[in-house]
mmCIF file with all atom_site columns, C-alpha atoms in Angstrom:
data_model
loop_
_atom_site.group_PDB
_atom_site.id
_atom_site.type_symbol
_atom_site.label_atom_id
_atom_site.label_alt_id
_atom_site.label_comp_id
_atom_site.label_asym_id
_atom_site.label_entity_id
_atom_site.label_seq_id
_atom_site.pdbx_PDB_ins_code
_atom_site.Cartn_x
_atom_site.Cartn_y
_atom_site.Cartn_z
_atom_site.occupancy
_atom_site.B_iso_or_equiv
_atom_site.pdbx_formal_charge
_atom_site.auth_seq_id
_atom_site.auth_comp_id
_atom_site.auth_asym_id
_atom_site.auth_atom_id
_atom_site.pdbx_PDB_model_num
ATOM 1   C CA . UNK A 1 1   ? 0.271  -2.769  0.435   1.00 62.00 ? 1   UNK A CA 1
ATOM 2   C CA . UNK A 1 2   ? -3.018 -4.569  -1.382  1.00 68.00 ? 2   UNK A CA 1
ATOM 3   C CA . UNK A 1 3   ? -1.419 -7.955  -1.314  1.00 73.00 ? 3   UNK A CA 1
ATOM 4   C CA . UNK A 1 4   ? 0.385  -8.123  2.253   1.00 79.00 ? 4   UNK A CA 1
ATOM 5   C CA . UNK A 1 5   ? -2.565 -6.374  3.409   1.00 82.00 ? 5   UNK A CA 1
ATOM 6   C CA . UNK A 1 6   ? -4.816 -9.355  2.239   1.00 85.00 ? 6   UNK A CA 1
ATOM 7   C CA . UNK A 1 7   ? -2.422 -12.267 1.955   1.00 85.00 ? 7   UNK A CA 1
ATOM 8   C CA . UNK A 1 8   ? -3.890 -14.125 5.444   1.00 83.00 ? 8   UNK A CA 1
ATOM 9   C CA . UNK A 1 9   ? -7.130 -14.300 4.026   1.00 88.00 ? 9   UNK A CA 1
ATOM 10  C CA . UNK A 1 10  ? -6.002 -15.935 0.722   1.00 84.00 ? 10  UNK A CA 1
ATOM 11  C CA . UNK A 1 11  ? -7.383 -19.098 -0.118  1.00 78.00 ? 11  UNK A CA 1
ATOM 12  C CA . UNK A 1 12  ? -3.459 -19.883 -1.284  1.00 77.00 ? 12  UNK A CA 1
ATOM 13  C CA . UNK A 1 13  ? -2.278 -18.963 2.317   1.00 85.00 ? 13  UNK A CA 1
ATOM 14  C CA . UNK A 1 14  ? -0.888 -21.756 3.932   1.00 85.00 ? 14  UNK A CA 1
ATOM 15  C CA . UNK A 1 15  ? -0.582 -23.888 0.784   1.00 81.00 ? 15  UNK A CA 1
ATOM 16  C CA . UNK A 1 16  ? 2.792  -22.545 -0.427  1.00 80.00 ? 16  UNK A CA 1
ATOM 17  C CA . UNK A 1 17  ? 5.763  -23.852 0.003   1.00 79.00 ? 17  UNK A CA 1
ATOM 18  C CA . UNK A 1 18  ? 7.323  -20.311 0.083   1.00 81.00 ? 18  UNK A CA 1
ATOM 19  C CA . UNK A 1 19  ? 5.824  -16.727 -0.178  1.00 85.00 ? 19  UNK A CA 1
ATOM 20  C CA . UNK A 1 20  ? 8.347  -13.803 -0.710  1.00 88.00 ? 20  UNK A CA 1
ATOM 21  C CA . UNK A 1 21  ? 7.162  -9.889  -0.112  1.00 87.00 ? 21  UNK A CA 1
ATOM 22  C CA . UNK A 1 22  ? 9.913  -7.111  -1.966  1.00 87.00 ? 22  UNK A CA 1
ATOM 23  C CA . UNK A 1 23  ? 9.789  -5.338  1.166   1.00 85.00 ? 23  UNK A CA 1
ATOM 24  C CA . UNK A 1 24  ? 10.667 -8.024  3.208   1.00 86.00 ? 24  UNK A CA 1
ATOM 25  C CA . UNK A 1 25  ? 14.271 -8.906  0.851   1.00 90.00 ? 25  UNK A CA 1
ATOM 26  C CA . UNK A 1 26  ? 14.692 -4.436  -0.022  1.00 92.00 ? 26  UNK A CA 1
ATOM 27  C CA . UNK A 1 27  ? 15.031 -6.285  -3.942  1.00 93.00 ? 27  UNK A CA 1
ATOM 28  C CA . UNK A 1 28  ? 11.501 -6.206  -6.455  1.00 91.00 ? 28  UNK A CA 1
ATOM 29  C CA . UNK A 1 29  ? 11.109 -8.424  -9.008  1.00 90.00 ? 29  UNK A CA 1
ATOM 30  C CA . UNK A 1 30  ? 12.091 -8.950  -12.246 1.00 93.00 ? 30  UNK A CA 1
ATOM 31  C CA . UNK A 1 31  ? 15.507 -8.681  -9.624  1.00 95.00 ? 31  UNK A CA 1
ATOM 32  C CA . UNK A 1 32  ? 16.776 -12.508 -9.785  1.00 94.00 ? 32  UNK A CA 1
ATOM 33  C CA . UNK A 1 33  ? 17.434 -12.149 -5.999  1.00 95.00 ? 33  UNK A CA 1
ATOM 34  C CA . UNK A 1 34  ? 13.741 -12.266 -5.134  1.00 94.00 ? 34  UNK A CA 1
ATOM 35  C CA . UNK A 1 35  ? 12.970 -15.290 -7.120  1.00 94.00 ? 35  UNK A CA 1
ATOM 36  C CA . UNK A 1 36  ? 16.137 -17.089 -5.433  1.00 95.00 ? 36  UNK A CA 1
ATOM 37  C CA . UNK A 1 37  ? 15.366 -16.146 -2.110  1.00 94.00 ? 37  UNK A CA 1
ATOM 38  C CA . UNK A 1 38  ? 12.169 -17.984 -2.855  1.00 92.00 ? 38  UNK A CA 1
ATOM 39  C CA . UNK A 1 39  ? 13.820 -20.916 -3.789  1.00 95.00 ? 39  UNK A CA 1
ATOM 40  C CA . UNK A 1 40  ? 16.677 -21.112 -1.030  1.00 95.00 ? 40  UNK A CA 1
ATOM 41  C CA . UNK A 1 41  ? 13.556 -21.266 1.657   1.00 93.00 ? 41  UNK A CA 1
ATOM 42  C CA . UNK A 1 42  ? 12.215 -24.039 -0.152  1.00 93.00 ? 42  UNK A CA 1
ATOM 43  C CA . UNK A 1 43  ? 15.717 -25.664 -1.168  1.00 96.00 ? 43  UNK A CA 1
ATOM 44  C CA . UNK A 1 44  ? 13.666 -26.181 -4.884  1.00 95.00 ? 44  UNK A CA 1
ATOM 45  C CA . UNK A 1 45  ? 15.602 -25.681 -7.742  1.00 97.00 ? 45  UNK A CA 1
ATOM 46  C CA . UNK A 1 46  ? 13.634 -22.983 -10.058 1.00 97.00 ? 46  UNK A CA 1
ATOM 47  C CA . UNK A 1 47  ? 12.715 -25.928 -12.876 1.00 96.00 ? 47  UNK A CA 1
ATOM 48  C CA . UNK A 1 48  ? 10.746 -27.518 -10.331 1.00 94.00 ? 48  UNK A CA 1
ATOM 49  C CA . UNK A 1 49  ? 9.031  -24.071 -9.315  1.00 92.00 ? 49  UNK A CA 1
ATOM 50  C CA . UNK A 1 50  ? 6.073  -21.770 -10.835 1.00 91.00 ? 50  UNK A CA 1
ATOM 51  C CA . UNK A 1 51  ? 5.989  -18.075 -11.051 1.00 92.00 ? 51  UNK A CA 1
ATOM 52  C CA . UNK A 1 52  ? 2.334  -16.768 -10.041 1.00 89.00 ? 52  UNK A CA 1
ATOM 53  C CA . UNK A 1 53  ? 1.673  -13.275 -11.255 1.00 87.00 ? 53  UNK A CA 1
ATOM 54  C CA . UNK A 1 54  ? 0.083  -10.217 -12.694 1.00 85.00 ? 54  UNK A CA 1
ATOM 55  C CA . UNK A 1 55  ? 2.474  -9.607  -15.190 1.00 83.00 ? 55  UNK A CA 1
ATOM 56  C CA . UNK A 1 56  ? 3.727  -6.417  -14.163 1.00 79.00 ? 56  UNK A CA 1
ATOM 57  C CA . UNK A 1 57  ? 7.219  -5.065  -14.389 1.00 81.00 ? 57  UNK A CA 1
ATOM 58  C CA . UNK A 1 58  ? 8.659  -7.728  -16.512 1.00 88.00 ? 58  UNK A CA 1
ATOM 59  C CA . UNK A 1 59  ? 8.023  -10.159 -13.111 1.00 91.00 ? 59  UNK A CA 1
ATOM 60  C CA . UNK A 1 60  ? 7.138  -13.080 -15.412 1.00 92.00 ? 60  UNK A CA 1
ATOM 61  C CA . UNK A 1 61  ? 10.612 -12.464 -17.409 1.00 93.00 ? 61  UNK A CA 1
ATOM 62  C CA . UNK A 1 62  ? 12.615 -12.197 -14.081 1.00 93.00 ? 62  UNK A CA 1
ATOM 63  C CA . UNK A 1 63  ? 11.356 -15.895 -13.373 1.00 95.00 ? 63  UNK A CA 1
ATOM 64  C CA . UNK A 1 64  ? 12.167 -17.493 -16.452 1.00 94.00 ? 64  UNK A CA 1
ATOM 65  C CA . UNK A 1 65  ? 15.733 -16.258 -16.977 1.00 94.00 ? 65  UNK A CA 1
ATOM 66  C CA . UNK A 1 66  ? 15.908 -18.645 -13.608 1.00 95.00 ? 66  UNK A CA 1
ATOM 67  C CA . UNK A 1 67  ? 14.335 -21.269 -14.828 1.00 96.00 ? 67  UNK A CA 1
ATOM 68  C CA . UNK A 1 68  ? 10.741 -21.438 -13.547 1.00 96.00 ? 68  UNK A CA 1
ATOM 69  C CA . UNK A 1 69  ? 7.792  -22.329 -15.045 1.00 94.00 ? 69  UNK A CA 1
ATOM 70  C CA . UNK A 1 70  ? 4.933  -19.047 -14.850 1.00 94.00 ? 70  UNK A CA 1
ATOM 71  C CA . UNK A 1 71  ? 1.620  -18.206 -14.293 1.00 94.00 ? 71  UNK A CA 1
ATOM 72  C CA . UNK A 1 72  ? -0.282 -14.999 -15.171 1.00 91.00 ? 72  UNK A CA 1
ATOM 73  C CA . UNK A 1 73  ? -3.333 -13.987 -13.755 1.00 88.00 ? 73  UNK A CA 1
ATOM 74  C CA . UNK A 1 74  ? -5.355 -11.268 -15.149 1.00 85.00 ? 74  UNK A CA 1
ATOM 75  C CA . UNK A 1 75  ? -7.852 -10.012 -13.069 1.00 79.00 ? 75  UNK A CA 1
ATOM 76  C CA . UNK A 1 76  ? -6.431 -6.999  -11.722 1.00 68.00 ? 76  UNK A CA 1
ATOM 77  C CA . UNK A 1 77  ? -4.968 -6.201  -14.536 1.00 63.00 ? 77  UNK A CA 1
ATOM 78  C CA . UNK A 1 78  ? -8.831 -6.114  -16.638 1.00 60.00 ? 78  UNK A CA 1
ATOM 79  C CA . UNK A 1 79  ? -9.470 -4.413  -13.557 1.00 64.00 ? 79  UNK A CA 1
ATOM 80  C CA . UNK A 1 80  ? -7.942 -0.935  -14.103 1.00 65.00 ? 80  UNK A CA 1
ATOM 81  C CA . UNK A 1 81  ? -8.078 -1.754  -18.032 1.00 62.00 ? 81  UNK A CA 1
ATOM 82  C CA . UNK A 1 82  ? -4.694 -2.512  -18.735 1.00 60.00 ? 82  UNK A CA 1
ATOM 83  C CA . UNK A 1 83  ? -3.629 -4.501  -20.925 1.00 59.00 ? 83  UNK A CA 1
ATOM 84  C CA . UNK A 1 84  ? -1.193 -7.446  -20.576 1.00 58.00 ? 84  UNK A CA 1
ATOM 85  C CA . UNK A 1 85  ? 0.407  -9.461  -22.981 1.00 59.00 ? 85  UNK A CA 1
ATOM 86  C CA . UNK A 1 86  ? 0.757  -12.841 -23.347 1.00 62.00 ? 86  UNK A CA 1
ATOM 87  C CA . UNK A 1 87  ? 4.798  -13.406 -24.050 1.00 73.00 ? 87  UNK A CA 1
ATOM 88  C CA . UNK A 1 88  ? 6.687  -16.214 -24.419 1.00 81.00 ? 88  UNK A CA 1
ATOM 89  C CA . UNK A 1 89  ? 7.392  -15.913 -20.883 1.00 89.00 ? 89  UNK A CA 1
ATOM 90  C CA . UNK A 1 90  ? 3.996  -16.827 -19.436 1.00 91.00 ? 90  UNK A CA 1
ATOM 91  C CA . UNK A 1 91  ? 3.376  -21.037 -19.271 1.00 92.00 ? 91  UNK A CA 1
ATOM 92  C CA . UNK A 1 92  ? -0.477 -20.658 -18.178 1.00 92.00 ? 92  UNK A CA 1
ATOM 93  C CA . UNK A 1 93  ? -3.186 -17.554 -17.921 1.00 90.00 ? 93  UNK A CA 1
ATOM 94  C CA . UNK A 1 94  ? -5.899 -18.017 -15.454 1.00 92.00 ? 94  UNK A CA 1
ATOM 95  C CA . UNK A 1 95  ? -8.301 -15.355 -14.663 1.00 88.00 ? 95  UNK A CA 1
ATOM 96  C CA . UNK A 1 96  ? -7.141 -14.951 -11.148 1.00 86.00 ? 96  UNK A CA 1
ATOM 97  C CA . UNK A 1 97  ? -5.599 -16.660 -8.423  1.00 83.00 ? 97  UNK A CA 1
ATOM 98  C CA . UNK A 1 98  ? -8.644 -18.700 -6.970  1.00 85.00 ? 98  UNK A CA 1
ATOM 99  C CA . UNK A 1 99  ? -8.301 -20.236 -10.217 1.00 90.00 ? 99  UNK A CA 1
ATOM 100 C CA . UNK A 1 100 ? -5.357 -20.886 -10.603 1.00 90.00 ? 100 UNK A CA 1
ATOM 101 C CA . UNK A 1 101 ? -6.005 -22.358 -6.689  1.00 85.00 ? 101 UNK A CA 1
ATOM 102 C CA . UNK A 1 102 ? -8.532 -24.612 -8.811  1.00 90.00 ? 102 UNK A CA 1
ATOM 103 C CA . UNK A 1 103 ? -6.862 -25.572 -11.303 1.00 90.00 ? 103 UNK A CA 1
ATOM 104 C CA . UNK A 1 104 ? -4.167 -26.827 -8.820  1.00 86.00 ? 104 UNK A CA 1
ATOM 105 C CA . UNK A 1 105 ? -6.362 -28.571 -6.095  1.00 86.00 ? 105 UNK A CA 1
ATOM 106 C CA . UNK A 1 106 ? -8.374 -30.315 -9.230  1.00 86.00 ? 106 UNK A CA 1
ATOM 107 C CA . UNK A 1 107 ? -4.855 -31.556 -10.710 1.00 83.00 ? 107 UNK A CA 1
ATOM 108 C CA . UNK A 1 108 ? -3.931 -32.642 -7.282  1.00 80.00 ? 108 UNK A CA 1
ATOM 109 C CA . UNK A 1 109 ? -7.059 -34.674 -6.877  1.00 79.00 ? 109 UNK A CA 1
ATOM 110 C CA . UNK A 1 110 ? -6.289 -36.570 -10.320 1.00 77.00 ? 110 UNK A CA 1
ATOM 111 C CA . UNK A 1 111 ? -8.858 -34.105 -12.931 1.00 64.00 ? 111 UNK A CA 1
ATOM 112 C CA . UNK A 1 112 ? -7.832 -33.024 -15.711 1.00 56.00 ? 112 UNK A CA 1
#
């Protein structure tokens, strides 16, 4: 609920090709249908997509099973004192979504 509530104020709002909230389609991660729905919306193959999440509910495993690349954001887990092990299902790790967005902007602008 907090993700949905904060979404419109997010720096990523309007920058992503698809946003799918589980309540909208009635399935939760790591169920393949939630990832497939997002991919269908943007008409993109899983190999050309990136999944970003905090690592709960084996969500990266679900995205990886479809062939997506994955980003783990760690701030929320750290705030709650949870440990998120970086697994082989995670390609990149960032402290928060803003750091990931900054990396995307830098990369798009021709930075490192």
